[in-house]
mmCIF file of C-alpha atoms in Angstrom:
data_model
loop_
_atom_site.group_PDB
_atom_site.id
_atom_site.type_symbol
_atom_site.label_atom_id
_atom_site.label_comp_id
_atom_site.label_asym_id
_atom_site.label_seq_id
_atom_site.Cartn_x
_atom_site.Cartn_y
_atom_site.Cartn_z
ATOM 1 C CA ASP A 1 3.824 -19.179 -4.597
ATOM 2 C CA ILE A 2 6.039 -17.412 -7.093
ATOM 3 C CA GLN A 3 8.855 -15.731 -5.196
ATOM 4 C CA MET A 4 10.001 -12.296 -6.377
ATOM 5 C CA THR A 5 13.565 -11.380 -5.430
ATOM 6 C CA GLN A 6 14.796 -7.829 -5.849
ATOM 7 C CA SER A 7 18.393 -6.673 -5.899
ATOM 8 C CA PRO A 8 20.001 -4.713 -4.539
ATOM 9 C CA SER A 9 18.031 -4.144 -1.348
ATOM 10 C CA SER A 10 19.342 -0.590 -1.304
ATOM 11 C CA VAL A 11 21.308 1.650 -3.636
ATOM 12 C CA SER A 12 22.930 5.027 -3.145
ATOM 13 C CA ALA A 13 23.588 7.126 -6.231
ATOM 14 C CA SER A 14 24.293 10.713 -7.217
ATOM 15 C CA VAL A 15 21.844 13.052 -8.900
ATOM 16 C CA GLY A 16 22.078 12.441 -12.636
ATOM 17 C CA ASP A 17 23.264 8.832 -12.304
ATOM 18 C CA ARG A 18 21.572 5.887 -13.969
ATOM 19 C CA VAL A 19 20.089 3.454 -11.453
ATOM 20 C CA THR A 20 19.146 -0.130 -12.307
ATOM 21 C CA ILE A 21 17.063 -2.424 -10.093
ATOM 22 C CA THR A 22 16.617 -6.116 -10.834
ATOM 23 C CA CYS A 23 13.653 -8.346 -10.047
ATOM 24 C CA ARG A 24 13.867 -12.116 -10.491
ATOM 25 C CA ALA A 25 10.887 -14.465 -10.444
ATOM 26 C CA SER A 26 11.191 -18.032 -9.173
ATOM 27 C CA GLU A 27 9.421 -19.221 -12.337
ATOM 28 C CA SER A 28 8.432 -17.672 -15.637
ATOM 29 C CA ILE A 29 5.829 -14.928 -15.475
ATOM 30 C CA SER A 30 6.015 -13.927 -19.150
ATOM 31 C CA ARG A 31 5.656 -10.130 -19.062
ATOM 32 C CA TRP A 32 3.166 -9.992 -16.196
ATOM 33 C CA LEU A 33 5.219 -7.625 -14.072
ATOM 34 C CA ALA A 34 4.583 -4.209 -12.578
ATOM 35 C CA TRP A 35 6.852 -1.716 -10.801
ATOM 36 C CA TYR A 36 5.766 0.680 -8.052
ATOM 37 C CA GLN A 37 7.389 3.644 -6.331
ATOM 38 C CA GLN A 38 6.607 4.215 -2.651
ATOM 39 C CA LYS A 39 7.739 7.405 -0.935
ATOM 40 C CA ALA A 40 7.901 7.467 2.854
ATOM 41 C CA GLY A 41 4.471 7.511 4.476
ATOM 42 C CA THR A 42 2.551 7.314 1.217
ATOM 43 C CA ALA A 43 0.845 4.678 -0.906
ATOM 44 C CA PRO A 44 2.687 2.937 -3.727
ATOM 45 C CA LYS A 45 2.413 4.542 -7.155
ATOM 46 C CA LEU A 46 2.267 2.488 -10.333
ATOM 47 C CA LEU A 47 5.195 3.242 -12.659
ATOM 48 C CA ILE A 48 5.386 0.369 -15.124
ATOM 49 C CA TYR A 49 3.050 -2.477 -16.088
ATOM 50 C CA GLY A 50 3.352 -5.295 -18.594
ATOM 51 C CA ALA A 51 7.091 -5.238 -17.839
ATOM 52 C CA SER A 52 7.768 -2.189 -20.016
ATOM 53 C CA ARG A 53 4.624 -0.048 -20.402
ATOM 54 C CA LEU A 54 4.931 3.364 -18.785
ATOM 55 C CA GLN A 55 1.889 4.390 -16.741
ATOM 56 C CA THR A 56 0.324 7.692 -17.807
ATOM 57 C CA GLY A 57 2.006 10.666 -16.205
ATOM 58 C CA VAL A 58 5.201 8.854 -15.188
ATOM 59 C CA PRO A 59 8.389 10.636 -16.312
ATOM 60 C CA SER A 60 10.155 9.074 -19.277
ATOM 61 C CA ARG A 61 13.387 8.644 -17.286
ATOM 62 C CA PHE A 62 11.740 5.517 -15.853
ATOM 63 C CA SER A 63 11.802 2.419 -18.032
ATOM 64 C CA GLY A 64 11.262 -1.296 -17.600
ATOM 65 C CA SER A 65 12.465 -4.312 -19.503
ATOM 66 C CA GLY A 66 12.629 -8.086 -19.308
ATOM 67 C CA SER A 67 10.485 -11.172 -19.672
ATOM 68 C CA GLY A 68 10.293 -14.652 -18.244
ATOM 69 C CA THR A 69 12.134 -14.579 -14.943
ATOM 70 C CA GLU A 70 14.376 -11.516 -15.081
ATOM 71 C CA PHE A 71 13.278 -7.899 -15.170
ATOM 72 C CA THR A 72 14.872 -4.501 -14.678
ATOM 73 C CA LEU A 73 13.683 -1.042 -13.721
ATOM 74 C CA THR A 74 15.984 1.738 -14.892
ATOM 75 C CA ILE A 75 15.972 5.335 -13.749
ATOM 76 C CA ASP A 76 17.920 7.458 -16.205
ATOM 77 C CA SER A 77 19.358 10.585 -14.601
ATOM 78 C CA LEU A 78 18.289 10.128 -10.967
ATOM 79 C CA GLN A 79 16.453 13.132 -9.506
ATOM 80 C CA PRO A 80 16.032 14.090 -5.827
ATOM 81 C CA GLU A 81 12.285 13.378 -6.064
ATOM 82 C CA ASP A 82 13.043 9.760 -7.028
ATOM 83 C CA ILE A 83 14.089 8.954 -3.462
ATOM 84 C CA ALA A 84 11.766 6.099 -2.544
ATOM 85 C CA THR A 85 11.442 2.356 -2.179
ATOM 86 C CA TYR A 86 10.663 0.494 -5.399
ATOM 87 C CA TYR A 87 8.686 -2.758 -5.543
ATOM 88 C CA CYS A 88 8.075 -5.246 -8.309
ATOM 89 C CA GLN A 89 4.865 -7.302 -8.442
ATOM 90 C CA GLN A 90 4.048 -10.383 -10.469
ATOM 91 C CA ALA A 91 0.575 -10.531 -11.973
ATOM 92 C CA ASN A 92 0.887 -13.943 -13.635
ATOM 93 C CA SER A 93 -0.005 -16.340 -10.865
ATOM 94 C CA PHE A 94 -3.496 -15.344 -9.824
ATOM 95 C CA PRO A 95 -4.793 -15.411 -7.079
ATOM 96 C CA ARG A 96 -1.308 -15.710 -5.641
ATOM 97 C CA LEU A 97 -0.191 -12.178 -6.516
ATOM 98 C CA THR A 98 3.160 -11.426 -4.913
ATOM 99 C CA PHE A 99 5.502 -8.493 -4.499
ATOM 100 C CA GLY A 100 9.266 -8.256 -4.273
ATOM 101 C CA GLY A 101 10.942 -7.236 -1.041
ATOM 102 C CA GLY A 102 11.700 -3.696 -2.197
ATOM 103 C CA THR A 103 14.758 -1.649 -3.164
ATOM 104 C CA LYS A 104 15.480 1.569 -1.320
ATOM 105 C CA VAL A 105 16.990 4.309 -3.490
ATOM 106 C CA GLU A 106 18.948 7.062 -1.762
ATOM 107 C CA ILE A 107 20.959 10.065 -2.880
ATOM 108 C CA LYS A 108 24.691 9.866 -2.300
ATOM 109 C CA GLN B 1 -9.810 11.924 -10.815
ATOM 110 C CA LEU B 2 -10.540 8.699 -8.979
ATOM 111 C CA GLN B 3 -9.916 8.834 -5.243
ATOM 112 C CA LEU B 4 -10.040 6.071 -2.644
ATOM 113 C CA GLN B 5 -10.183 6.654 1.113
ATOM 114 C CA GLU B 6 -9.878 4.005 3.814
ATOM 115 C CA SER B 7 -11.611 4.284 7.174
ATOM 116 C CA GLY B 8 -12.240 2.036 10.131
ATOM 117 C CA SER B 9 -10.994 0.893 13.488
ATOM 118 C CA GLY B 10 -7.341 1.734 14.098
ATOM 119 C CA LEU B 11 -6.972 -0.485 17.170
ATOM 120 C CA VAL B 12 -8.301 -4.033 17.360
ATOM 121 C CA LYS B 13 -7.906 -6.533 20.182
ATOM 122 C CA PRO B 14 -6.404 -9.953 19.474
ATOM 123 C CA SER B 15 -8.957 -12.572 18.382
ATOM 124 C CA GLN B 16 -11.437 -9.861 17.368
ATOM 125 C CA THR B 17 -12.532 -8.735 13.892
ATOM 126 C CA LEU B 18 -10.864 -6.008 11.853
ATOM 127 C CA SER B 19 -13.308 -3.915 9.793
ATOM 128 C CA LEU B 20 -12.353 -1.351 7.158
ATOM 129 C CA THR B 21 -14.200 0.530 4.437
ATOM 130 C CA CYS B 22 -12.879 2.110 1.248
ATOM 131 C CA ALA B 23 -14.927 5.035 -0.045
ATOM 132 C CA VAL B 24 -14.605 5.672 -3.774
ATOM 133 C CA SER B 25 -15.089 9.129 -5.295
ATOM 134 C CA GLY B 26 -14.581 10.484 -8.792
ATOM 135 C CA GLY B 27 -15.668 7.105 -10.154
ATOM 136 C CA SER B 28 -17.970 4.184 -9.494
ATOM 137 C CA VAL B 29 -17.404 0.754 -8.010
ATOM 138 C CA ASN B 30 -20.032 -0.283 -10.551
ATOM 139 C CA SER B 31 -17.562 0.371 -13.420
ATOM 140 C CA ASP B 32 -17.134 -2.350 -16.011
ATOM 141 C CA ASN B 33 -14.770 -5.105 -14.949
ATOM 142 C CA TYR B 34 -12.551 -3.141 -12.605
ATOM 143 C CA SER B 35 -11.613 -4.995 -9.461
ATOM 144 C CA TRP B 36 -11.505 -3.424 -6.027
ATOM 145 C CA ASN B 37 -8.646 -4.671 -3.898
ATOM 146 C CA TRP B 38 -7.209 -4.708 -0.403
ATOM 147 C CA ILE B 39 -3.440 -4.804 0.148
ATOM 148 C CA ARG B 40 -1.523 -4.522 3.408
ATOM 149 C CA GLN B 41 1.973 -3.594 4.557
ATOM 150 C CA PRO B 42 3.301 -4.434 8.043
ATOM 151 C CA PRO B 43 5.419 -1.630 9.500
ATOM 152 C CA GLY B 44 8.813 -1.523 7.784
ATOM 153 C CA LYS B 45 7.997 -4.515 5.582
ATOM 154 C CA GLY B 46 6.751 -5.336 2.096
ATOM 155 C CA LEU B 47 3.342 -5.537 0.469
ATOM 156 C CA GLU B 48 0.831 -8.397 0.655
ATOM 157 C CA TRP B 49 -2.270 -8.652 -1.555
ATOM 158 C CA ILE B 50 -5.353 -9.656 0.470
ATOM 159 C CA GLY B 51 -8.122 -10.003 -2.108
ATOM 160 C CA TYR B 52 -10.550 -8.315 -4.453
ATOM 161 C CA ILE B 53 -14.177 -7.966 -5.442
ATOM 162 C CA TYR B 54 -15.899 -7.214 -8.743
ATOM 163 C CA ARG B 55 -19.113 -5.254 -9.155
ATOM 164 C CA SER B 56 -20.863 -8.590 -9.652
ATOM 165 C CA GLY B 57 -19.906 -9.497 -6.107
ATOM 166 C CA ARG B 58 -17.437 -12.172 -7.209
ATOM 167 C CA THR B 59 -14.471 -12.316 -4.863
ATOM 168 C CA TYR B 60 -10.964 -13.756 -4.881
ATOM 169 C CA TYR B 61 -8.730 -14.007 -1.834
ATOM 170 C CA ASN B 62 -5.092 -14.689 -1.116
ATOM 171 C CA PRO B 63 -5.122 -18.394 -0.193
ATOM 172 C CA SER B 64 -3.017 -17.675 2.881
ATOM 173 C CA LEU B 65 -5.753 -15.408 4.303
ATOM 174 C CA LYS B 66 -8.863 -16.844 2.691
ATOM 175 C CA SER B 67 -10.265 -18.509 5.792
ATOM 176 C CA ARG B 68 -10.346 -15.213 7.727
ATOM 177 C CA VAL B 69 -11.204 -12.603 5.102
ATOM 178 C CA THR B 70 -14.440 -11.296 3.601
ATOM 179 C CA ILE B 71 -14.645 -8.449 1.081
ATOM 180 C CA SER B 72 -18.020 -6.940 0.291
ATOM 181 C CA LEU B 73 -19.346 -4.187 -1.983
ATOM 182 C CA ASP B 74 -22.046 -1.552 -1.464
ATOM 183 C CA LEU B 75 -23.073 -0.149 -4.857
ATOM 184 C CA SER B 76 -25.491 2.375 -3.358
ATOM 185 C CA GLU B 77 -22.834 3.826 -1.056
ATOM 186 C CA ASN B 78 -20.059 3.453 -3.653
ATOM 187 C CA HIS B 79 -17.711 1.733 -1.257
ATOM 188 C CA PHE B 80 -16.254 -1.667 -0.518
ATOM 189 C CA SER B 81 -15.246 -3.239 2.761
ATOM 190 C CA LEU B 82 -12.843 -5.678 4.379
ATOM 191 C CA LYS B 83 -13.459 -7.893 7.378
ATOM 192 C CA MET B 84 -10.723 -10.043 8.856
ATOM 193 C CA THR B 85 -11.540 -12.335 11.760
ATOM 194 C CA SER B 86 -9.407 -13.771 14.561
ATOM 195 C CA VAL B 87 -6.685 -11.145 14.232
ATOM 196 C CA THR B 88 -3.277 -11.426 15.885
ATOM 197 C CA ALA B 89 -0.327 -9.078 16.243
ATOM 198 C CA ALA B 90 0.884 -10.352 12.859
ATOM 199 C CA ASP B 91 -2.085 -8.554 11.267
ATOM 200 C CA THR B 92 -0.785 -5.167 12.410
ATOM 201 C CA ALA B 93 -0.206 -3.252 9.193
ATOM 202 C CA VAL B 94 -1.114 -0.312 7.017
ATOM 203 C CA TYR B 95 -4.110 -1.429 4.973
ATOM 204 C CA PHE B 96 -4.541 0.021 1.484
ATOM 205 C CA CYS B 97 -7.477 -0.190 -0.872
ATOM 206 C CA ALA B 98 -6.693 -0.087 -4.587
ATOM 207 C CA ARG B 99 -8.228 -0.496 -8.027
ATOM 208 C CA ALA B 100 -7.047 -2.852 -10.747
ATOM 209 C CA PRO B 101 -7.957 -2.389 -14.448
ATOM 210 C CA PRO B 102 -10.115 -4.900 -16.329
ATOM 211 C CA SER B 103 -8.418 -8.267 -16.879
ATOM 212 C CA ASP B 104 -5.230 -7.109 -15.200
ATOM 213 C CA TYR B 105 -3.785 -7.696 -11.773
ATOM 214 C CA TYR B 106 -1.759 -4.586 -11.114
ATOM 215 C CA PHE B 107 -2.968 -1.566 -9.153
ATOM 216 C CA ASP B 108 -3.367 1.844 -10.774
ATOM 217 C CA PHE B 109 -5.162 3.841 -8.058
ATOM 218 C CA TRP B 110 -4.534 3.538 -4.320
ATOM 219 C CA GLY B 111 -5.972 4.953 -1.136
ATOM 220 C CA GLN B 112 -3.605 6.672 1.286
ATOM 221 C CA GLY B 113 -3.695 3.721 3.663
ATOM 222 C CA THR B 114 -4.796 3.313 7.266
ATOM 223 C CA LEU B 115 -2.800 1.813 10.129
ATOM 224 C CA VAL B 116 -4.469 -0.981 12.044
ATOM 225 C CA THR B 117 -2.790 -2.072 15.256
ATOM 226 C CA VAL B 118 -3.703 -5.348 16.925
ATOM 227 C CA SER B 119 -3.067 -5.058 20.640
ATOM 228 C CA SER B 120 -4.816 -5.673 23.921
#
């Protein structure tokens, strides 16, 4: 299986800060990567697909980049409502779809 | 707006069969080339894709669960279902149903999730 490794596992930042989360794949997945936001007690919400395509309705402060094995999710100007755990997911190696371990974002 | 809602047994005894249903509203499971998926999340842990079904009835399963999992589709009732046999405590998780767009393997609509506990 393709292993997806996220870093950091948690990050604490102030409102208005830029936050960057990294996801590394154990082998190349081209641009077959999605990012999700999961708030406590709720289902994940799709933010980004195809590594950099913003899902409809997602605020423009979220952006994704990368290809191959290294990807980033950036939150420009962190807002209180962005407190959540963020997951990456590779969609290249079907049917062995896998998720990263998650990054918890907190307000400092 | 598409909505998905899981239902089923919240407590299952070890070695028995877990059964869940995902009711779809605001859309049809008979839609062109969308896949209908099950994903689970053990308490405090990450996400694991279980499998999916197309309107044609074609299924794909996570190889690690394939021997125990069956996903089925009911076009008349507009829902799809999950059965997992021989459950153990390791199958305790929140189970989500979700939709994936045609020819893609990411998930754009999710149900709220339902907790299934495996315990005697």
